[in-house]
């Protein structure tokens, strides 16, 4: 870390965390919101944990149910659809980027309520009704909806 002090630059040392401190810190982090192993690994590395410390902490968090990747996938899919208006393709791509198992990703995508999914797509289409057909399709595809889904709801 760098801290500016008038004309001098002061380099501050990152605090050394014990394994117990890192566990408590990670437990608080996981208790605040759903996180997957990938996110927690990154956060632990940012806090200065060594690779030898990271894996035992992840195992502890999973055993203690602070991390549950199935629960994370379902929450991620639900929230991204509802609050960001993402389609299945974009949700899937983001879950794959977090190195989650395909089976959990598929379960989360299949758990999406079809009526809610259609309602959100129709809302996006209605919002952009003044755009040309091509712009509207491109916008919805960037949001993760397939051409077939978009075309079906534009009728």
JSON list of C-alpha atoms in Angstrom, two decimals:
[
{"chain": "A", "resi": 1, "resn": "UNK", "atom": "CA", "xyz": [0.00, 0.00, 0.00]},
{"chain": "A", "resi": 2, "resn": "UNK", "atom": "CA", "xyz": [1.12, 3.52, -0.74]},
{"chain": "A", "resi": 3, "resn": "UNK", "atom": "CA", "xyz": [0.15, 6.54, 1.32]},
{"chain": "A", "resi": 4, "resn": "UNK", "atom": "CA", "xyz": [0.83, 10.12, 0.21]},
{"chain": "A", "resi": 5, "resn": "UNK", "atom": "CA", "xyz": [2.13, 12.55, 2.81]},
{"chain": "A", "resi": 6, "resn": "UNK", "atom": "CA", "xyz": [2.71, 16.08, 1.44]},
{"chain": "A", "resi": 7, "resn": "UNK", "atom": "CA", "xyz": [5.77, 15.66, -0.79]},
{"chain": "A", "resi": 8, "resn": "UNK", "atom": "CA", "xyz": [6.85, 12.22, 0.48]},
{"chain": "A", "resi": 9, "resn": "UNK", "atom": "CA", "xyz": [5.55, 8.82, -0.47]},
{"chain": "A", "resi": 10, "resn": "UNK", "atom": "CA", "xyz": [5.34, 6.42, 2.45]},
{"chain": "A", "resi": 11, "resn": "UNK", "atom": "CA", "xyz": [5.17, 2.68, 1.81]},
{"chain": "A", "resi": 12, "resn": "UNK", "atom": "CA", "xyz": [3.04, 0.92, 4.37]},
{"chain": "A", "resi": 13, "resn": "UNK", "atom": "CA", "xyz": [3.49, -2.75, 5.13]},
{"chain": "A", "resi": 14, "resn": "UNK", "atom": "CA", "xyz": [0.49, -5.04, 4.78]},
{"chain": "A", "resi": 15, "resn": "UNK", "atom": "CA", "xyz": [-0.42, -6.41, 8.19]},
{"chain": "A", "resi": 16, "resn": "UNK", "atom": "CA", "xyz": [0.60, -10.00, 8.85]},
{"chain": "A", "resi": 17, "resn": "UNK", "atom": "CA", "xyz": [-2.50, -12.06, 9.56]},
{"chain": "A", "resi": 18, "resn": "UNK", "atom": "CA", "xyz": [-2.39, -15.32, 11.48]},
{"chain": "A", "resi": 19, "resn": "UNK", "atom": "CA", "xyz": [-4.35, -18.29, 10.10]},
{"chain": "A", "resi": 20, "resn": "UNK", "atom": "CA", "xyz": [-6.93, -17.83, 12.87]},
{"chain": "A", "resi": 21, "resn": "UNK", "atom": "CA", "xyz": [-7.29, -14.15, 11.98]},
{"chain": "A", "resi": 22, "resn": "UNK", "atom": "CA", "xyz": [-7.70, -15.02, 8.31]},
{"chain": "A", "resi": 23, "resn": "UNK", "atom": "CA", "xyz": [-10.34, -17.64, 9.15]},
{"chain": "A", "resi": 24, "resn": "UNK", "atom": "CA", "xyz": [-12.34, -15.17, 11.26]},
{"chain": "A", "resi": 25, "resn": "UNK", "atom": "CA", "xyz": [-12.01, -12.49, 8.58]},
{"chain": "A", "resi": 26, "resn": "UNK", "atom": "CA", "xyz": [-13.11, -14.94, 5.86]},
{"chain": "A", "resi": 27, "resn": "UNK", "atom": "CA", "xyz": [-16.05, -16.14, 7.97]},
{"chain": "A", "resi": 28, "resn": "UNK", "atom": "CA", "xyz": [-17.26, -12.54, 8.35]},
{"chain": "A", "resi": 29, "resn": "UNK", "atom": "CA", "xyz": [-16.80, -11.97, 4.62]},
{"chain": "A", "resi": 30, "resn": "UNK", "atom": "CA", "xyz": [-18.83, -15.09, 3.78]},
{"chain": "A", "resi": 31, "resn": "UNK", "atom": "CA", "xyz": [-21.51, -14.31, 6.37]},
{"chain": "A", "resi": 32, "resn": "UNK", "atom": "CA", "xyz": [-22.22, -10.93, 4.76]},
{"chain": "A", "resi": 33, "resn": "UNK", "atom": "CA", "xyz": [-23.09, -12.32, 1.31]},
{"chain": "A", "resi": 34, "resn": "UNK", "atom": "CA", "xyz": [-22.89, -15.50, -0.75]},
{"chain": "A", "resi": 35, "resn": "UNK", "atom": "CA", "xyz": [-19.41, -16.14, -2.12]},
{"chain": "A", "resi": 36, "resn": "UNK", "atom": "CA", "xyz": [-17.85, -19.01, -4.04]},
{"chain": "A", "resi": 37, "resn": "UNK", "atom": "CA", "xyz": [-14.44, -20.58, -3.42]},
{"chain": "A", "resi": 38, "resn": "UNK", "atom": "CA", "xyz": [-12.94, -18.59, -6.30]},
{"chain": "A", "resi": 39, "resn": "UNK", "atom": "CA", "xyz": [-14.01, -15.24, -4.78]},
{"chain": "A", "resi": 40, "resn": "UNK", "atom": "CA", "xyz": [-12.77, -16.20, -1.32]},
{"chain": "A", "resi": 41, "resn": "UNK", "atom": "CA", "xyz": [-9.40, -17.39, -2.68]},
{"chain": "A", "resi": 42, "resn": "UNK", "atom": "CA", "xyz": [-8.91, -14.02, -4.35]},
{"chain": "A", "resi": 43, "resn": "UNK", "atom": "CA", "xyz": [-9.91, -12.16, -1.20]},
{"chain": "A", "resi": 44, "resn": "UNK", "atom": "CA", "xyz": [-7.56, -14.25, 0.97]},
{"chain": "A", "resi": 45, "resn": "UNK", "atom": "CA", "xyz": [-4.67, -13.54, -1.42]},
{"chain": "A", "resi": 46, "resn": "UNK", "atom": "CA", "xyz": [-5.49, -9.81, -1.23]},
{"chain": "A", "resi": 47, "resn": "UNK", "atom": "CA", "xyz": [-5.29, -10.05, 2.54]},
{"chain": "A", "resi": 48, "resn": "UNK", "atom": "CA", "xyz": [-1.81, -11.54, 2.23]},
{"chain": "A", "resi": 49, "resn": "UNK", "atom": "CA", "xyz": [-2.51, -15.24, 2.81]},
{"chain": "A", "resi": 50, "resn": "UNK", "atom": "CA", "xyz": [0.06, -17.63, 1.39]},
{"chain": "A", "resi": 51, "resn": "UNK", "atom": "CA", "xyz": [-1.02, -20.41, -1.00]},
{"chain": "A", "resi": 52, "resn": "UNK", "atom": "CA", "xyz": [-0.35, -22.91, 1.81]},
{"chain": "A", "resi": 53, "resn": "UNK", "atom": "CA", "xyz": [-2.78, -21.04, 4.08]},
{"chain": "A", "resi": 54, "resn": "UNK", "atom": "CA", "xyz": [-5.55, -20.56, 1.51]},
{"chain": "A", "resi": 55, "resn": "UNK", "atom": "CA", "xyz": [-6.65, -24.17, 0.88]},
{"chain": "A", "resi": 56, "resn": "UNK", "atom": "CA", "xyz": [-7.10, -25.22, 4.55]},
{"chain": "A", "resi": 57, "resn": "UNK", "atom": "CA", "xyz": [-9.13, -22.05, 5.13]},
{"chain": "A", "resi": 58, "resn": "UNK", "atom": "CA", "xyz": [-11.34, -22.81, 2.09]},
{"chain": "A", "resi": 59, "resn": "UNK", "atom": "CA", "xyz": [-11.87, -26.38, 3.36]},
{"chain": "A", "resi": 60, "resn": "UNK", "atom": "CA", "xyz": [-12.84, -25.06, 6.81]},
{"chain": "A", "resi": 61, "resn": "UNK", "atom": "CA", "xyz": [-15.31, -22.57, 5.28]},
{"chain": "A", "resi": 62, "resn": "UNK", "atom": "CA", "xyz": [-16.93, -25.28, 3.16]},
{"chain": "A", "resi": 63, "resn": "UNK", "atom": "CA", "xyz": [-17.22, -27.72, 6.09]},
{"chain": "A", "resi": 64, "resn": "UNK", "atom": "CA", "xyz": [-18.71, -24.96, 8.25]},
{"chain": "A", "resi": 65, "resn": "UNK", "atom": "CA", "xyz": [-21.14, -24.11, 5.42]},
{"chain": "A", "resi": 66, "resn": "UNK", "atom": "CA", "xyz": [-19.92, -20.55, 5.09]},
{"chain": "A", "resi": 67, "resn": "UNK", "atom": "CA", "xyz": [-19.33, -21.48, 1.45]},
{"chain": "A", "resi": 68, "resn": "UNK", "atom": "CA", "xyz": [-21.81, -23.60, -0.47]},
{"chain": "A", "resi": 69, "resn": "UNK", "atom": "CA", "xyz": [-21.25, -23.42, -4.21]},
{"chain": "A", "resi": 70, "resn": "UNK", "atom": "CA", "xyz": [-24.69, -24.84, -5.09]},
{"chain": "A", "resi": 71, "resn": "UNK", "atom": "CA", "xyz": [-26.34, -22.18, -2.93]},
{"chain": "A", "resi": 72, "resn": "UNK", "atom": "CA", "xyz": [-24.06, -19.56, -4.50]},
{"chain": "A", "resi": 73, "resn": "UNK", "atom": "CA", "xyz": [-24.98, -20.59, -8.07]},
{"chain": "A", "resi": 74, "resn": "UNK", "atom": "CA", "xyz": [-28.71, -20.41, -7.33]},
{"chain": "A", "resi": 75, "resn": "UNK", "atom": "CA", "xyz": [-28.39, -17.02, -5.62]},
{"chain": "A", "resi": 76, "resn": "UNK", "atom": "CA", "xyz": [-26.17, -15.64, -8.39]},
{"chain": "A", "resi": 77, "resn": "UNK", "atom": "CA", "xyz": [-28.55, -16.77, -11.15]},
{"chain": "A", "resi": 78, "resn": "UNK", "atom": "CA", "xyz": [-31.60, -15.45, -9.30]},
{"chain": "A", "resi": 79, "resn": "UNK", "atom": "CA", "xyz": [-30.07, -12.08, -8.44]},
{"chain": "A", "resi": 80, "resn": "UNK", "atom": "CA", "xyz": [-28.50, -11.40, -11.85]},
{"chain": "A", "resi": 81, "resn": "UNK", "atom": "CA", "xyz": [-31.77, -12.17, -13.59]},
{"chain": "A", "resi": 82, "resn": "UNK", "atom": "CA", "xyz": [-33.90, -10.14, -11.20]},
{"chain": "A", "resi": 83, "resn": "UNK", "atom": "CA", "xyz": [-31.70, -7.13, -10.49]},
{"chain": "A", "resi": 84, "resn": "UNK", "atom": "CA", "xyz": [-29.48, -6.80, -13.59]},
{"chain": "A", "resi": 85, "resn": "UNK", "atom": "CA", "xyz": [-31.82, -8.31, -16.16]},
{"chain": "A", "resi": 86, "resn": "UNK", "atom": "CA", "xyz": [-29.26, -10.85, -17.38]},
{"chain": "A", "resi": 87, "resn": "UNK", "atom": "CA", "xyz": [-30.22, -13.80, -19.56]},
{"chain": "A", "resi": 88, "resn": "UNK", "atom": "CA", "xyz": [-29.10, -17.40, -19.12]},
{"chain": "A", "resi": 89, "resn": "UNK", "atom": "CA", "xyz": [-26.11, -17.07, -21.48]},
{"chain": "A", "resi": 90, "resn": "UNK", "atom": "CA", "xyz": [-24.52, -14.20, -19.56]},
{"chain": "A", "resi": 91, "resn": "UNK", "atom": "CA", "xyz": [-25.25, -15.81, -16.19]},
{"chain": "A", "resi": 92, "resn": "UNK", "atom": "CA", "xyz": [-23.70, -19.07, -17.40]},
{"chain": "A", "resi": 93, "resn": "UNK", "atom": "CA", "xyz": [-20.58, -17.32, -18.75]},
{"chain": "A", "resi": 94, "resn": "UNK", "atom": "CA", "xyz": [-20.03, -15.51, -15.45]},
{"chain": "A", "resi": 95, "resn": "UNK", "atom": "CA", "xyz": [-20.45, -18.70, -13.40]},
{"chain": "A", "resi": 96, "resn": "UNK", "atom": "CA", "xyz": [-18.02, -20.55, -15.69]},
{"chain": "A", "resi": 97, "resn": "UNK", "atom": "CA", "xyz": [-15.52, -17.71, -15.19]},
{"chain": "A", "resi": 98, "resn": "UNK", "atom": "CA", "xyz": [-15.66, -18.41, -11.45]},
{"chain": "A", "resi": 99, "resn": "UNK", "atom": "CA", "xyz": [-14.58, -22.03, -12.08]},
{"chain": "A", "resi": 100, "resn": "UNK", "atom": "CA", "xyz": [-17.80, -23.55, -10.74]},
{"chain": "A", "resi": 101, "resn": "UNK", "atom": "CA", "xyz": [-18.79, -27.14, -11.67]},
{"chain": "A", "resi": 102, "resn": "UNK", "atom": "CA", "xyz": [-20.96, -27.50, -14.77]},
{"chain": "A", "resi": 103, "resn": "UNK", "atom": "CA", "xyz": [-23.53, -29.58, -12.88]},
{"chain": "A", "resi": 104, "resn": "UNK", "atom": "CA", "xyz": [-24.12, -26.78, -10.36]},
{"chain": "A", "resi": 105, "resn": "UNK", "atom": "CA", "xyz": [-24.34, -24.18, -13.13]},
{"chain": "A", "resi": 106, "resn": "UNK", "atom": "CA", "xyz": [-26.88, -26.29, -15.03]},
{"chain": "A", "resi": 107, "resn": "UNK", "atom": "CA", "xyz": [-28.98, -26.80, -11.88]},
{"chain": "A", "resi": 108, "resn": "UNK", "atom": "CA", "xyz": [-29.00, -23.05, -11.20]},
{"chain": "A", "resi": 109, "resn": "UNK", "atom": "CA", "xyz": [-29.98, -22.22, -14.78]},
{"chain": "A", "resi": 110, "resn": "UNK", "atom": "CA", "xyz": [-32.78, -24.79, -14.75]},
{"chain": "A", "resi": 111, "resn": "UNK", "atom": "CA", "xyz": [-34.09, -23.39, -11.46]},
{"chain": "A", "resi": 112, "resn": "UNK", "atom": "CA", "xyz": [-34.84, -20.02, -13.09]},
{"chain": "A", "resi": 113, "resn": "UNK", "atom": "CA", "xyz": [-38.58, -19.39, -13.18]},
{"chain": "A", "resi": 114, "resn": "UNK", "atom": "CA", "xyz": [-39.68, -19.34, -16.83]},
{"chain": "A", "resi": 115, "resn": "UNK", "atom": "CA", "xyz": [-42.46, -16.80, -16.27]},
{"chain": "A", "resi": 116, "resn": "UNK", "atom": "CA", "xyz": [-40.10, -14.41, -14.47]},
{"chain": "A", "resi": 117, "resn": "UNK", "atom": "CA", "xyz": [-37.49, -14.90, -17.21]},
{"chain": "A", "resi": 118, "resn": "UNK", "atom": "CA", "xyz": [-40.04, -14.08, -19.93]},
{"chain": "A", "resi": 119, "resn": "UNK", "atom": "CA", "xyz": [-41.36, -11.09, -17.97]},
{"chain": "A", "resi": 120, "resn": "UNK", "atom": "CA", "xyz": [-37.86, -9.60, -17.63]},
{"chain": "A", "resi": 121, "resn": "UNK", "atom": "CA", "xyz": [-37.08, -10.12, -21.33]},
{"chain": "A", "resi": 122, "resn": "UNK", "atom": "CA", "xyz": [-40.39, -8.52, -22.30]},
{"chain": "A", "resi": 123, "resn": "UNK", "atom": "CA", "xyz": [-39.63, -5.60, -19.99]},
{"chain": "A", "resi": 124, "resn": "UNK", "atom": "CA", "xyz": [-36.22, -5.09, -21.66]},
{"chain": "A", "resi": 125, "resn": "UNK", "atom": "CA", "xyz": [-37.83, -5.20, -25.10]},
{"chain": "A", "resi": 126, "resn": "UNK", "atom": "CA", "xyz": [-40.53, -2.74, -24.01]},
{"chain": "A", "resi": 127, "resn": "UNK", "atom": "CA", "xyz": [-37.89, -0.36, -22.56]},
{"chain": "A", "resi": 128, "resn": "UNK", "atom": "CA", "xyz": [-36.08, -0.21, -25.89]},
{"chain": "A", "resi": 129, "resn": "UNK", "atom": "CA", "xyz": [-39.16, -0.24, -28.16]},
{"chain": "A", "resi": 130, "resn": "UNK", "atom": "CA", "xyz": [-38.01, 2.89, -29.99]},
{"chain": "A", "resi": 131, "resn": "UNK", "atom": "CA", "xyz": [-34.71, 1.27, -31.04]},
{"chain": "A", "resi": 132, "resn": "UNK", "atom": "CA", "xyz": [-34.37, -0.37, -34.43]},
{"chain": "A", "resi": 133, "resn": "UNK", "atom": "CA", "xyz": [-34.93, -4.12, -34.54]},
{"chain": "A", "resi": 134, "resn": "UNK", "atom": "CA", "xyz": [-31.18, -4.73, -34.96]},
{"chain": "A", "resi": 135, "resn": "UNK", "atom": "CA", "xyz": [-30.21, -2.51, -32.02]},
{"chain": "A", "resi": 136, "resn": "UNK", "atom": "CA", "xyz": [-32.85, -4.12, -29.83]},
{"chain": "A", "resi": 137, "resn": "UNK", "atom": "CA", "xyz": [-31.68, -7.64, -30.70]},
{"chain": "A", "resi": 138, "resn": "UNK", "atom": "CA", "xyz": [-28.03, -6.68, -30.13]},
{"chain": "A", "resi": 139, "resn": "UNK", "atom": "CA", "xyz": [-28.91, -5.10, -26.75]},
{"chain": "A", "resi": 140, "resn": "UNK", "atom": "CA", "xyz": [-30.82, -8.16, -25.56]},
{"chain": "A", "resi": 141, "resn": "UNK", "atom": "CA", "xyz": [-28.09, -10.53, -26.77]},
{"chain": "A", "resi": 142, "resn": "UNK", "atom": "CA", "xyz": [-25.50, -8.51, -24.83]},
{"chain": "A", "resi": 143, "resn": "UNK", "atom": "CA", "xyz": [-27.69, -9.07, -21.79]},
{"chain": "A", "resi": 144, "resn": "UNK", "atom": "CA", "xyz": [-27.39, -12.83, -22.34]},
{"chain": "A", "resi": 145, "resn": "UNK", "atom": "CA", "xyz": [-30.65, -13.73, -24.08]},
{"chain": "A", "resi": 146, "resn": "UNK", "atom": "CA", "xyz": [-30.57, -15.96, -27.16]},
{"chain": "A", "resi": 147, "resn": "UNK", "atom": "CA", "xyz": [-31.76, -14.82, -30.56]},
{"chain": "A", "resi": 148, "resn": "UNK", "atom": "CA", "xyz": [-34.58, -17.37, -30.44]},
{"chain": "A", "resi": 149, "resn": "UNK", "atom": "CA", "xyz": [-35.81, -16.08, -27.06]},
{"chain": "A", "resi": 150, "resn": "UNK", "atom": "CA", "xyz": [-35.67, -12.47, -28.23]},
{"chain": "A", "resi": 151, "resn": "UNK", "atom": "CA", "xyz": [-37.40, -13.19, -31.53]},
{"chain": "A", "resi": 152, "resn": "UNK", "atom": "CA", "xyz": [-40.17, -15.14, -29.78]},
{"chain": "A", "resi": 153, "resn": "UNK", "atom": "CA", "xyz": [-40.95, -12.22, -27.45]},
{"chain": "A", "resi": 154, "resn": "UNK", "atom": "CA", "xyz": [-40.75, -9.51, -30.13]},
{"chain": "A", "resi": 155, "resn": "UNK", "atom": "CA", "xyz": [-43.81, -10.92, -31.93]}
]
